[in-house]
CSV table of C-alpha atoms in Angstrom, one decimal:
chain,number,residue,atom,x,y,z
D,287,UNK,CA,26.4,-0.7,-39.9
D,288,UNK,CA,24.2,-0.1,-36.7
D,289,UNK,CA,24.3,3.4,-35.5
D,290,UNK,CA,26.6,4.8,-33.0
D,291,UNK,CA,24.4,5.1,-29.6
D,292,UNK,CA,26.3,8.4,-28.3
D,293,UNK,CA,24.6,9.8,-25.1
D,294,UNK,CA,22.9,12.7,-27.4
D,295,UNK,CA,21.2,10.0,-29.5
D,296,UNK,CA,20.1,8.2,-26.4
D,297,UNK,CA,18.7,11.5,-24.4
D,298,UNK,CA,16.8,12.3,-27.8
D,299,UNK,CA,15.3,9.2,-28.6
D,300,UNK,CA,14.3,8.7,-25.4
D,301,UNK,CA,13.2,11.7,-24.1
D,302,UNK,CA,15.7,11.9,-21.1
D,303,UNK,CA,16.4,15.4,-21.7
D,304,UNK,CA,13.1,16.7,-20.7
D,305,UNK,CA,12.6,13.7,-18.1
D,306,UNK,CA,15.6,14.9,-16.4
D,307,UNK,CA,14.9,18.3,-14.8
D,308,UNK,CA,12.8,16.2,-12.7
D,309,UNK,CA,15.0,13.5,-12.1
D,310,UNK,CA,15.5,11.7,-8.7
D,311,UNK,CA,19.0,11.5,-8.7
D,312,UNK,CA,20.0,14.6,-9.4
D,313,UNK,CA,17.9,15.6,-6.0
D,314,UNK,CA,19.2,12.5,-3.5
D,315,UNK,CA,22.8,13.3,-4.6
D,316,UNK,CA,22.5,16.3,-3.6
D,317,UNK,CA,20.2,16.0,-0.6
D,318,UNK,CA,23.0,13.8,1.0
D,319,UNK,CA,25.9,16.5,0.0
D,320,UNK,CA,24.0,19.5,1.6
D,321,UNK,CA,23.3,17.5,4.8
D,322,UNK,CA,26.8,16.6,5.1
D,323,UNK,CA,28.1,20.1,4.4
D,324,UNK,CA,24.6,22.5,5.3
D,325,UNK,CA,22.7,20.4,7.7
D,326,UNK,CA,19.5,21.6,8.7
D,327,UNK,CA,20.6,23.2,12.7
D,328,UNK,CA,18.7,21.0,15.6
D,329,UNK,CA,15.4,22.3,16.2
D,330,UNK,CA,14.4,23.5,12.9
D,331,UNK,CA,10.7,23.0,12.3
D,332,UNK,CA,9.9,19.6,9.7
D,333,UNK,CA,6.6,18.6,8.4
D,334,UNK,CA,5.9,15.4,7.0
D,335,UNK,CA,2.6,15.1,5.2
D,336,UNK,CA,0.6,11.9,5.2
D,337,UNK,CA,-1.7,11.2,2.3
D,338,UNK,CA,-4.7,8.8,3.0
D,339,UNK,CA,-5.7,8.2,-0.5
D,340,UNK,CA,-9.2,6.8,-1.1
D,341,UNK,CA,-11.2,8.7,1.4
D,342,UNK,CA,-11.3,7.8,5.2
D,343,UNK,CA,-14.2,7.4,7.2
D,344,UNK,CA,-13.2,10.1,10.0
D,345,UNK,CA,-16.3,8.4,11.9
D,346,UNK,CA,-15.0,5.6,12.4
D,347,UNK,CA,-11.7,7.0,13.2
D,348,UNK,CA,-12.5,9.3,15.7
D,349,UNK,CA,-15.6,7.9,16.5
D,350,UNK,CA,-18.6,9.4,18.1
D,351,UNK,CA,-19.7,5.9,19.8
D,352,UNK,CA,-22.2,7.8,22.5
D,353,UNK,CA,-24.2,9.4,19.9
D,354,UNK,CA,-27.5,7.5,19.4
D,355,UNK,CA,-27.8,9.2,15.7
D,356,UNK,CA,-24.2,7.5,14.8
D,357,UNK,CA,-25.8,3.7,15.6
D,358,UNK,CA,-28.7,4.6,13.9
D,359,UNK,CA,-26.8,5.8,10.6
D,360,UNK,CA,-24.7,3.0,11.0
D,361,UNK,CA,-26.1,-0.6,12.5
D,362,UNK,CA,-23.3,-2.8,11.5
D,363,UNK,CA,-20.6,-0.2,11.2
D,364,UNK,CA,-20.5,1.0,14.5
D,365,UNK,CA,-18.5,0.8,17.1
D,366,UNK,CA,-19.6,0.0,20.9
D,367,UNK,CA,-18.4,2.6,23.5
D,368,UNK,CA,-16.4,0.1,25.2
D,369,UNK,CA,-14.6,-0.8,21.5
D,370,UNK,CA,-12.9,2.6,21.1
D,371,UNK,CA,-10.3,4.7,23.1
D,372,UNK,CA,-12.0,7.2,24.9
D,373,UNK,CA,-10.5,10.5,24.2
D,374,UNK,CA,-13.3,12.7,25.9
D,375,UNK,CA,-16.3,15.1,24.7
D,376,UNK,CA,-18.0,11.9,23.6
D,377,UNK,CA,-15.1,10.7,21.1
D,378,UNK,CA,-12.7,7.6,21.0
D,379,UNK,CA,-10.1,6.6,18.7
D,380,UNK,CA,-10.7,3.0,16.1
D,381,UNK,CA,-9.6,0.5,17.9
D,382,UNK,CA,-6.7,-0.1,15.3
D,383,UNK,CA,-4.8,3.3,16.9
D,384,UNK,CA,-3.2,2.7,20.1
D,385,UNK,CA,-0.2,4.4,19.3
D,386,UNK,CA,-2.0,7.6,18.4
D,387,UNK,CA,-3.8,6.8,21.7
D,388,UNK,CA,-0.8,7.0,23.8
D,389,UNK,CA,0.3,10.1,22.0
D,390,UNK,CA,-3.1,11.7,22.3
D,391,UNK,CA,-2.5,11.0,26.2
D,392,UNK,CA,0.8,12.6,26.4
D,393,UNK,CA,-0.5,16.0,24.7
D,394,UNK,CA,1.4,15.6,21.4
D,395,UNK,CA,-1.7,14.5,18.7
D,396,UNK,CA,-3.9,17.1,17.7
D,397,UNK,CA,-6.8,16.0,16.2
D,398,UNK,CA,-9.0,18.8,13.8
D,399,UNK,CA,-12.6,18.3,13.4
D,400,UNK,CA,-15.1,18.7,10.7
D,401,UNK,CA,-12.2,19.7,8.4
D,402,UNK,CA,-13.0,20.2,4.8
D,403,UNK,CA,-13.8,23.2,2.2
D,404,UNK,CA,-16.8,25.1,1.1
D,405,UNK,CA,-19.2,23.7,-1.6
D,406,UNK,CA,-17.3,20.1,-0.7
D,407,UNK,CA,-17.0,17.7,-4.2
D,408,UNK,CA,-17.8,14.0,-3.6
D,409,UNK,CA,-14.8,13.3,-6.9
D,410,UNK,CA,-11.8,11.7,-5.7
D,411,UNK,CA,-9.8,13.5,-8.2
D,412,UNK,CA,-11.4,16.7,-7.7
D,413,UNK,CA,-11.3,16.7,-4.1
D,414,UNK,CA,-7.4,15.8,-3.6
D,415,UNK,CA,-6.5,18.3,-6.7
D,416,UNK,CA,-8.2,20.8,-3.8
D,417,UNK,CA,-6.3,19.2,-0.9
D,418,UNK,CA,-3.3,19.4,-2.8
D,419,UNK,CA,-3.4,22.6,-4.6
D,420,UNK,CA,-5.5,24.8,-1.7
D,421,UNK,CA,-7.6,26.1,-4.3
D,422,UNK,CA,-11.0,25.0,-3.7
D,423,UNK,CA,-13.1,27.7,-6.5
D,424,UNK,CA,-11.2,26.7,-9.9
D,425,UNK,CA,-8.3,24.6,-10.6
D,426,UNK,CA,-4.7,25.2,-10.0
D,427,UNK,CA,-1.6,24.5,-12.0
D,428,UNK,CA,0.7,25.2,-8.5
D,429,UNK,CA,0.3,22.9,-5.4
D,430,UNK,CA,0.2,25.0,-2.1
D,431,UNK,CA,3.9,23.9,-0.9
D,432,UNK,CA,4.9,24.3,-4.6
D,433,UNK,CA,4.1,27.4,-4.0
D,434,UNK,CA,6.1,27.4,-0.8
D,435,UNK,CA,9.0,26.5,-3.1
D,436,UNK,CA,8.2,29.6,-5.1
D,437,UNK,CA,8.5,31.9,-2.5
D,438,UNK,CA,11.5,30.6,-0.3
D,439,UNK,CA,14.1,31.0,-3.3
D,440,UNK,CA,13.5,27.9,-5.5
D,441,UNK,CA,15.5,24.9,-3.6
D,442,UNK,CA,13.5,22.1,-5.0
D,443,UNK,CA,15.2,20.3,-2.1
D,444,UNK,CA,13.3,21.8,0.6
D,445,UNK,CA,10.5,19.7,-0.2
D,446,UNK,CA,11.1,15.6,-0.9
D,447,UNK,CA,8.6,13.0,-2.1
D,448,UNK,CA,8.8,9.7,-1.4
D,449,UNK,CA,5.6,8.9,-3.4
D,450,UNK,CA,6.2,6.8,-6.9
D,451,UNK,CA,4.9,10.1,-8.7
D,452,UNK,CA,5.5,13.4,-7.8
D,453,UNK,CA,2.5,14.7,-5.9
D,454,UNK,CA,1.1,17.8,-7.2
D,455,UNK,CA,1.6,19.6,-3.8
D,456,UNK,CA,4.8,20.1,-4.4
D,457,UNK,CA,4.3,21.7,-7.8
D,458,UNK,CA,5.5,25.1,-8.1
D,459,UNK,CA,5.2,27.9,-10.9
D,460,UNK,CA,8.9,27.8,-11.2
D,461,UNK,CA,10.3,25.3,-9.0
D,462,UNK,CA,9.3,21.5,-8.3
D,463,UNK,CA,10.1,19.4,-5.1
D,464,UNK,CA,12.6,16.4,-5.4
D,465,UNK,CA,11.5,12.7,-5.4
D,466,UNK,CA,13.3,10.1,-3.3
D,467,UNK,CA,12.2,6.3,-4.6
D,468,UNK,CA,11.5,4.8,-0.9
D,469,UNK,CA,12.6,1.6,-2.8
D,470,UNK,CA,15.8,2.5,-3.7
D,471,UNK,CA,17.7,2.9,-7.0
D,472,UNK,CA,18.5,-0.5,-8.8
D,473,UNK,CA,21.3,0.4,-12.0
D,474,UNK,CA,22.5,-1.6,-14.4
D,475,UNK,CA,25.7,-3.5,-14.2
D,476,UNK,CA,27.9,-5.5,-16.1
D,477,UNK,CA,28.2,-4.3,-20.0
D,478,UNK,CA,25.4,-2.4,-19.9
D,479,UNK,CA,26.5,-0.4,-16.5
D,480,UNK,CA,29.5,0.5,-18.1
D,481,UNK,CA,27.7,2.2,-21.1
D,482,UNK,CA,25.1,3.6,-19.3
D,483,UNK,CA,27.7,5.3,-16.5
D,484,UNK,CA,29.5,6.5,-19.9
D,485,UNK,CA,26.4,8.1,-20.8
D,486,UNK,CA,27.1,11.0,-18.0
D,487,UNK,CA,30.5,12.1,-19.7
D,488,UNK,CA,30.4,15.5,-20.6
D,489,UNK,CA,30.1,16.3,-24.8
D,490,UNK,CA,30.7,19.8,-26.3
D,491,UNK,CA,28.1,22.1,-28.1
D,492,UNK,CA,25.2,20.0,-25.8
D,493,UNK,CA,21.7,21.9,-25.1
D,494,UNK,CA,21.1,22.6,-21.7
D,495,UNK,CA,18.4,20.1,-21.0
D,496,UNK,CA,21.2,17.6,-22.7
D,497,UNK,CA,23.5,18.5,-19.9
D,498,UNK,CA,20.9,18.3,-17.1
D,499,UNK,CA,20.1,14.8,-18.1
D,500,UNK,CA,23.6,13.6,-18.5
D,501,UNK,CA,24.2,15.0,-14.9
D,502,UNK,CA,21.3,13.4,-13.6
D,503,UNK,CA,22.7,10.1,-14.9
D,504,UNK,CA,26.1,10.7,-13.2
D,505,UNK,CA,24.3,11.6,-9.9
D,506,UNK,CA,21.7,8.6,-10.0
D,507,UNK,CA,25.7,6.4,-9.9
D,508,UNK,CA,27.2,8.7,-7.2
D,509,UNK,CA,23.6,8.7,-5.2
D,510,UNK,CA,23.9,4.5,-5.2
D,511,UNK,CA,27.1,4.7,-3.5
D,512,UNK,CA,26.6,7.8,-1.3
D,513,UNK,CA,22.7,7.7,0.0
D,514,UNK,CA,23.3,3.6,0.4
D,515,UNK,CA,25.7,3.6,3.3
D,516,UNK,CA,23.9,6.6,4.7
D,517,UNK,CA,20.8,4.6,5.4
D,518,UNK,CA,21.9,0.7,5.3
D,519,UNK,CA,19.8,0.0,8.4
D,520,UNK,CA,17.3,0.5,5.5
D,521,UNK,CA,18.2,-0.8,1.9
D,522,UNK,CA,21.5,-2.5,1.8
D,523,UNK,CA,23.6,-2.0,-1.5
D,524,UNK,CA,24.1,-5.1,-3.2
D,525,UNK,CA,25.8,-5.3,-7.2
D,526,UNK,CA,25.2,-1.3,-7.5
D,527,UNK,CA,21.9,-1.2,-6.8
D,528,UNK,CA,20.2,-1.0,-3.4
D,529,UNK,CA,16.4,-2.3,-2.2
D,530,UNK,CA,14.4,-2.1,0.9
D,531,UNK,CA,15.0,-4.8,3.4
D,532,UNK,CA,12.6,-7.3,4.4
D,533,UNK,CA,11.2,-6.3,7.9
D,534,UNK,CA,11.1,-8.3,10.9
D,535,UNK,CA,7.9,-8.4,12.5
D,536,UNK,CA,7.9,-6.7,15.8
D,537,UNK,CA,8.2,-9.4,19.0
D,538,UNK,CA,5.1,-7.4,20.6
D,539,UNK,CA,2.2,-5.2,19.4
D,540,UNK,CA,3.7,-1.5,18.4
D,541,UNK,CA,1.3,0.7,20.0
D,542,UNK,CA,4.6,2.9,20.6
D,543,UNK,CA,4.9,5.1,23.6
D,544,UNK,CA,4.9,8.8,23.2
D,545,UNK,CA,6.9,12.2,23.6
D,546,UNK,CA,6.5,13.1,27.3
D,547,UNK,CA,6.0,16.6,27.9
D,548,UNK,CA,9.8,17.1,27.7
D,549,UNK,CA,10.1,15.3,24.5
D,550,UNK,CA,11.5,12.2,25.3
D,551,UNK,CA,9.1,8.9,24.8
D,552,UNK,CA,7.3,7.2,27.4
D,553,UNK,CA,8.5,3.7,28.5
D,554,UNK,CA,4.7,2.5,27.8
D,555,UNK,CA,3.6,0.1,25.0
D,556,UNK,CA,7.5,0.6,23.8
D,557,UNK,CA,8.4,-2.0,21.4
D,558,UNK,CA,11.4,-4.3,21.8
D,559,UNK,CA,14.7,-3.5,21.0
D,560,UNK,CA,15.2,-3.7,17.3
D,561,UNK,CA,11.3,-3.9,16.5
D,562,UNK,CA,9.9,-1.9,13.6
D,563,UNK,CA,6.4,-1.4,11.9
D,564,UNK,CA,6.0,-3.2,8.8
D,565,UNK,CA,4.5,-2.2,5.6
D,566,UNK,CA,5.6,0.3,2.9
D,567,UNK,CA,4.3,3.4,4.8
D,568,UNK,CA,7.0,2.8,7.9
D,569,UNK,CA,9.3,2.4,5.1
D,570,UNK,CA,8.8,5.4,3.8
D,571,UNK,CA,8.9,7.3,7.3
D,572,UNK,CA,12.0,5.2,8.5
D,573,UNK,CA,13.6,6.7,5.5
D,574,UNK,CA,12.2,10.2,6.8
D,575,UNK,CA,13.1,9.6,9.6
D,576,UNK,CA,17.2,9.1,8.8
D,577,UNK,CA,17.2,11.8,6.3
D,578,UNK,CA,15.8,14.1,9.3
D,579,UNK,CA,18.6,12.3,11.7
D,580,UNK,CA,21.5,13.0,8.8
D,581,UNK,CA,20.6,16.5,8.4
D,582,UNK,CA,19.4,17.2,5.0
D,583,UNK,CA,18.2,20.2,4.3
D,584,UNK,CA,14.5,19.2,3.6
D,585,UNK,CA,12.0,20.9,5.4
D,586,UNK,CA,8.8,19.1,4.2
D,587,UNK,CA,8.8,15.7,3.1
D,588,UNK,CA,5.1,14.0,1.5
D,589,UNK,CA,4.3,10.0,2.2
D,590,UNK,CA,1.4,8.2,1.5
D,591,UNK,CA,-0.9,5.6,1.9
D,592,UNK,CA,-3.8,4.3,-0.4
D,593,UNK,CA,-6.8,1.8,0.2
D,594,UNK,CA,-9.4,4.0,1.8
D,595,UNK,CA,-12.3,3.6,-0.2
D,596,UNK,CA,-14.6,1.1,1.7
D,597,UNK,CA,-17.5,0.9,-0.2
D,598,UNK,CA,-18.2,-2.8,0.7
D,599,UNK,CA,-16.5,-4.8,4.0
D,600,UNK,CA,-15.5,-1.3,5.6
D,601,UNK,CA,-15.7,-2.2,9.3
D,602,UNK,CA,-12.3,-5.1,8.8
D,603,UNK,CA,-10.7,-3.2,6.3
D,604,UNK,CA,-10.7,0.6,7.5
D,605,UNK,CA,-9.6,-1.3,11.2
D,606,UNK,CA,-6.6,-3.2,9.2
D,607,UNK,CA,-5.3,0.1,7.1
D,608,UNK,CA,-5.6,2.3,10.6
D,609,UNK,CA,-3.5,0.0,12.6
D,610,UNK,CA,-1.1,-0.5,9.7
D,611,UNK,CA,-1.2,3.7,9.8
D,612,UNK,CA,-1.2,4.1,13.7
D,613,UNK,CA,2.3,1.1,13.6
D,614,UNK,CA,3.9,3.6,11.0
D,615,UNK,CA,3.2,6.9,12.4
D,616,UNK,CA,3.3,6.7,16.3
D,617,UNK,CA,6.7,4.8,15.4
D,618,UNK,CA,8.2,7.8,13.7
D,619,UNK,CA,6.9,10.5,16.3
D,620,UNK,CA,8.6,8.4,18.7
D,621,UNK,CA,11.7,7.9,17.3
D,622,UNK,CA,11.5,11.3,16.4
D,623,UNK,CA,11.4,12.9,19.9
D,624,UNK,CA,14.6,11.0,20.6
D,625,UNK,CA,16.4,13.2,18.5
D,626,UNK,CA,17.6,16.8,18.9
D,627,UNK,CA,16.8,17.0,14.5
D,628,UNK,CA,13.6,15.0,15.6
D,629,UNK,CA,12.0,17.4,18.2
D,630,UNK,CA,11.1,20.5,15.3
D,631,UNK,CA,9.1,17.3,13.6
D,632,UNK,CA,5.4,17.7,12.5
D,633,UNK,CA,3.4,14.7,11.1
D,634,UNK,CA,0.2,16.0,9.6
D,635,UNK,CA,-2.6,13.2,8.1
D,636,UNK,CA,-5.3,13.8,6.2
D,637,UNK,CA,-7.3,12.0,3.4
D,638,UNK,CA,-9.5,13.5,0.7
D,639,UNK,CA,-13.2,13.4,2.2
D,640,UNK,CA,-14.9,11.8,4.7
D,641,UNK,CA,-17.4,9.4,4.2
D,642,UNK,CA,-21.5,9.4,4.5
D,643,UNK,CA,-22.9,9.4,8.0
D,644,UNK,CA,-25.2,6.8,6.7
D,645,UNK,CA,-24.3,3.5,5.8
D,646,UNK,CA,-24.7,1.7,2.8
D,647,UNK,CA,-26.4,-1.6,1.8
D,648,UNK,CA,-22.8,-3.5,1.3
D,649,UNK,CA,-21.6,-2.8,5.0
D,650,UNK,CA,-19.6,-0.1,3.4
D,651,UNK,CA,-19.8,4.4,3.2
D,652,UNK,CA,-20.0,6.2,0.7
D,653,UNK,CA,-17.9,9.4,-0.3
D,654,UNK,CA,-18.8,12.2,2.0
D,655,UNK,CA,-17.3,15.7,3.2
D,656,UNK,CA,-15.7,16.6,6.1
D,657,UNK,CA,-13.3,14.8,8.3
D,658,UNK,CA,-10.5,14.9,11.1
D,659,UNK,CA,-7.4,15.8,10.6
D,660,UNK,CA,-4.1,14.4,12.9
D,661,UNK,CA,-1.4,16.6,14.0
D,662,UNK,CA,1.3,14.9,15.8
D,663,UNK,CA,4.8,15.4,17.2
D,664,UNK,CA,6.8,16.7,20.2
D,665,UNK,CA,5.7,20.5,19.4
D,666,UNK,CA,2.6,19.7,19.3
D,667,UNK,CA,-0.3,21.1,21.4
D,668,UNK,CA,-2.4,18.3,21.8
D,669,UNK,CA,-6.3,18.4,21.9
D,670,UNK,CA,-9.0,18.6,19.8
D,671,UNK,CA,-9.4,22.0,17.6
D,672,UNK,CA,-12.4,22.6,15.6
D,673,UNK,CA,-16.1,22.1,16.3
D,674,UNK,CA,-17.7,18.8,16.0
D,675,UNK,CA,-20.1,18.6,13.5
D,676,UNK,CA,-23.3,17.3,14.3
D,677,UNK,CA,-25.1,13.7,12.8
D,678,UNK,CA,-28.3,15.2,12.6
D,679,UNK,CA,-27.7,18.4,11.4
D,680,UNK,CA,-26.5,17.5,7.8
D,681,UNK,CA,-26.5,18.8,4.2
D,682,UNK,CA,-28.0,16.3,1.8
D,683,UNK,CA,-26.8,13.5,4.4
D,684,UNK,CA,-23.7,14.9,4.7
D,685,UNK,CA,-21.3,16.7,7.6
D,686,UNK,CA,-21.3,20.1,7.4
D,687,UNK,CA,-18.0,21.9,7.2
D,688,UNK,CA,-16.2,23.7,10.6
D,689,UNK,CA,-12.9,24.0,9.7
D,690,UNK,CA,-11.5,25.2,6.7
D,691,UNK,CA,-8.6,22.8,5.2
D,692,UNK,CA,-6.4,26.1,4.4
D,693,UNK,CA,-6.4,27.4,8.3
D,694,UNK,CA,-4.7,24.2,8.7
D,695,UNK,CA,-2.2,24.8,5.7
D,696,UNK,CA,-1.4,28.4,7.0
D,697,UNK,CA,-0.9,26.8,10.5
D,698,UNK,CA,1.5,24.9,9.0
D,699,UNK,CA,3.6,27.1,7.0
D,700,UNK,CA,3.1,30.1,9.6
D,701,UNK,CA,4.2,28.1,13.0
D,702,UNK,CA,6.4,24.9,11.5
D,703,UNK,CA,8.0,26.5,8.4
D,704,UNK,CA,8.6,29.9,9.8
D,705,UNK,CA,6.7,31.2,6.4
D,706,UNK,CA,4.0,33.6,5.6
D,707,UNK,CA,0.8,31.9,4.4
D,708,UNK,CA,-0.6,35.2,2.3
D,709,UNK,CA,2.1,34.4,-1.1
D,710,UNK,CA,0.8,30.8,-0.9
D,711,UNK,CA,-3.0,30.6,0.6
D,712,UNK,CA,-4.0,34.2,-0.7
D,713,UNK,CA,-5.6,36.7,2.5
D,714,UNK,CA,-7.7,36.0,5.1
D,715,UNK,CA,-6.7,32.6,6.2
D,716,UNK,CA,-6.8,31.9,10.3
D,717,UNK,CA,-4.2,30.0,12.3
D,718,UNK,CA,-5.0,27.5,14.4
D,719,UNK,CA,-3.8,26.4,18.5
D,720,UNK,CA,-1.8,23.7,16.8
D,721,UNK,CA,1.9,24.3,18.0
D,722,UNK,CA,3.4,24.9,21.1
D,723,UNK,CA,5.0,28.1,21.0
């Protein structure tokens, strides 16, 4: 006789028990509860963190196009002066970012310079385990908003991914951020939805862990129905499970106006009614963005993008990933500022390293050091913050460091999250003219 498959058997063969206590369900049931009974009040400060994984040349995103030096390093790399958006001081934006353009000329993109941290690591997975951790001399078990979590009383919904893995930024000692799939929760149905919804039902002298899981499962079924009306514009339910929608293309290029100065977007570049970025970064943010419009109670959510390492072809493909970026992000900020929940958002994008100043032989850059960093949003104080680091004045061909990645964090968590950096950055960190006070 086959064995009986109770919901005990099932959590201990397959691990579930453990898997659980980081379960998505458990945090999107509850992330939709809380913002219909608790919503986060109009106003409160957001930030939404932007991962460029792979490395991004910050010359050619904010690109130094007068500089003699930067041809030099560069022949077929650069970018002609009348290519790029002037932003001033000798600067202009890739090509590829309009949008950021137009919010860069309505004071709401802040743009950091030479940002990095000491002794800087060429590693990929060293370097981000810095980014992500904020601690650059030895490595860290705690991400820095993990450590956020910590020490603003352990609400692992404060914090949402909507990576595939949970990022180790929001890792805490005690307390771990929730993930929200951006593509939705498909369930099974039929036969085999019955007995896995039956899986959820309570069963005496249970271990804890046990529990967790089986409440997770129940949640993951009340999250399908529940969080799938709440953003249909976005992923339509269909047989208990529901998926991202196929986007239509916008009818005209989405270099989206920005935030005026009183918050509200300019009529400029606008795109047509209905219109949306495409791609599964302006999925991720239009699922940001209704979770911000809903009310949940998350006060830092982390996206991401990969596809940045341009060793070979960079010129086409860095251009490509940027406009794909600049659709996404100057979409959000703009929907954003038409939103009393919207106004207290921050969209903060950064990417590992920099690249090389010089170019190599396969029309490509190598990893480098410092970069720029983009701050956006209607409380933003736009500008540029940071010293520019010079092309000739290098260390062993690299940038040299001005602005330490951490005075950005503490910015951040000081002047958006209304939190003292010391618990989660250690002493002596800076603030920086980011925000608008």
């Amino acid at each position: 006789m086959a064995p009986v498959l109770n919901r005990r058997r099932f959590l201990a063969y397959s691990g579930a028990g453990t898997l659980a206590l980081a379960g998505a369900g458990y945090g999107l049931d509850a992330l939709v509860s809380r913002a219909r009974t608790t919503p986060l009040p109009p106003g409160a400060g957001v930030l939404v963190l932007l991962t460029l994984y792979g490395g991004n040349d910050g010359l050619n995103t904010v690109i130094p196009a007068g500089d003699p030096a930067y041809r030099s390093a560069r022949p077929e790399l650069a970018y002609a002066e009348s290519e790029v958006l002037p932003l001033g001081d000798g600067l202009g934006l890739n090509p590829g970012l309009t949008g950021l353009k137009a919010l860069w000329d309505n004071q709401h993109l802040a743009i950091v310079r030479g940002v990095s941290y000491p002794q800087p690591d060429h590693s990929h997975f060293r370097s981000m385990d810095i980014w992500q951790t904020a601690a650059p001399q030895s490595p860290s078990s705690t991400g820095w908003l993990g450590r956020w979590l910590d020490a603003g009383g352990r609400d692992p919904l404060l914090a949402v991914s909507l990576d595939p893995v949970l990022p180790p930024l929001l890792a805490g000692a005690t307390t771990a951020g929730a993930a929200l799939p951006a593509g939705g929760l498909s369930l099974p149905t039929g036969a085999l939805g019955t007995a896995f919804r039956a899986l959820g039902d309570p069963t005496p002298g249970e271990s804890t862990q046990q529990a967790t899981a089986a409440r997770a499962i129940v949640d993951l079924h009340r999250t399908a129905s529940t969080l799938g009306p709440a953003l249909e514009h976005l992923a339509p339910v269909t047989n208990s499970s529901f998926a991202p929608r196929r986007r239509r293309a916008a009818t005209a290029p989405h270099a989206a106006g920005a935030p005026t100065a009183a918050g509200a977007p300019s009529k400029a570049g606008a795109p047509s009614k209905g219109a949306r970025a495409v791609g599964q970064l302006a999925h991720e943010l239009d699922v940001v963005a209704a979770c911000i419009e809903m009310g949940a109670p998350t006060r830092a959510y982390s996206v991401s993008m990969g596809g940045f390492d341009t060793h070979t072809g960079e010129r086409a493909t860095q251009q490509r990933l940027l406009t794909e970026v600049d659709h996404a992000v100057s979409g959000f900020v703009n929907r954003m500022a038409m939103s009393a929940r919207g106004r207290g958002v921050v969209l903060v994008a950064y990417s590992e390293f920099g690249r090389r100043v010089m170019a190599n032989a396969n029309e490509g850059t190598d990893h480098g050091t410092a970069g720029s960093v983009f701050v956006a949003g209607a409380p933003v104080r736009g500008g540029f913050v940071g010293e520019q680091p010079s092309l000739t004045d290098l260390v062993d061909g690299d940038l040299k460091v001005t602005t330490d990645f951490r005075d950005v964090y503490a910015t951040l968590l000081s002047d958006v999250l209304g939190s003292d950096p010391e618990p989660v950055l250690g002493p002596g960190r800076h603030t920086l003219p980011l925000i608008a006070t």
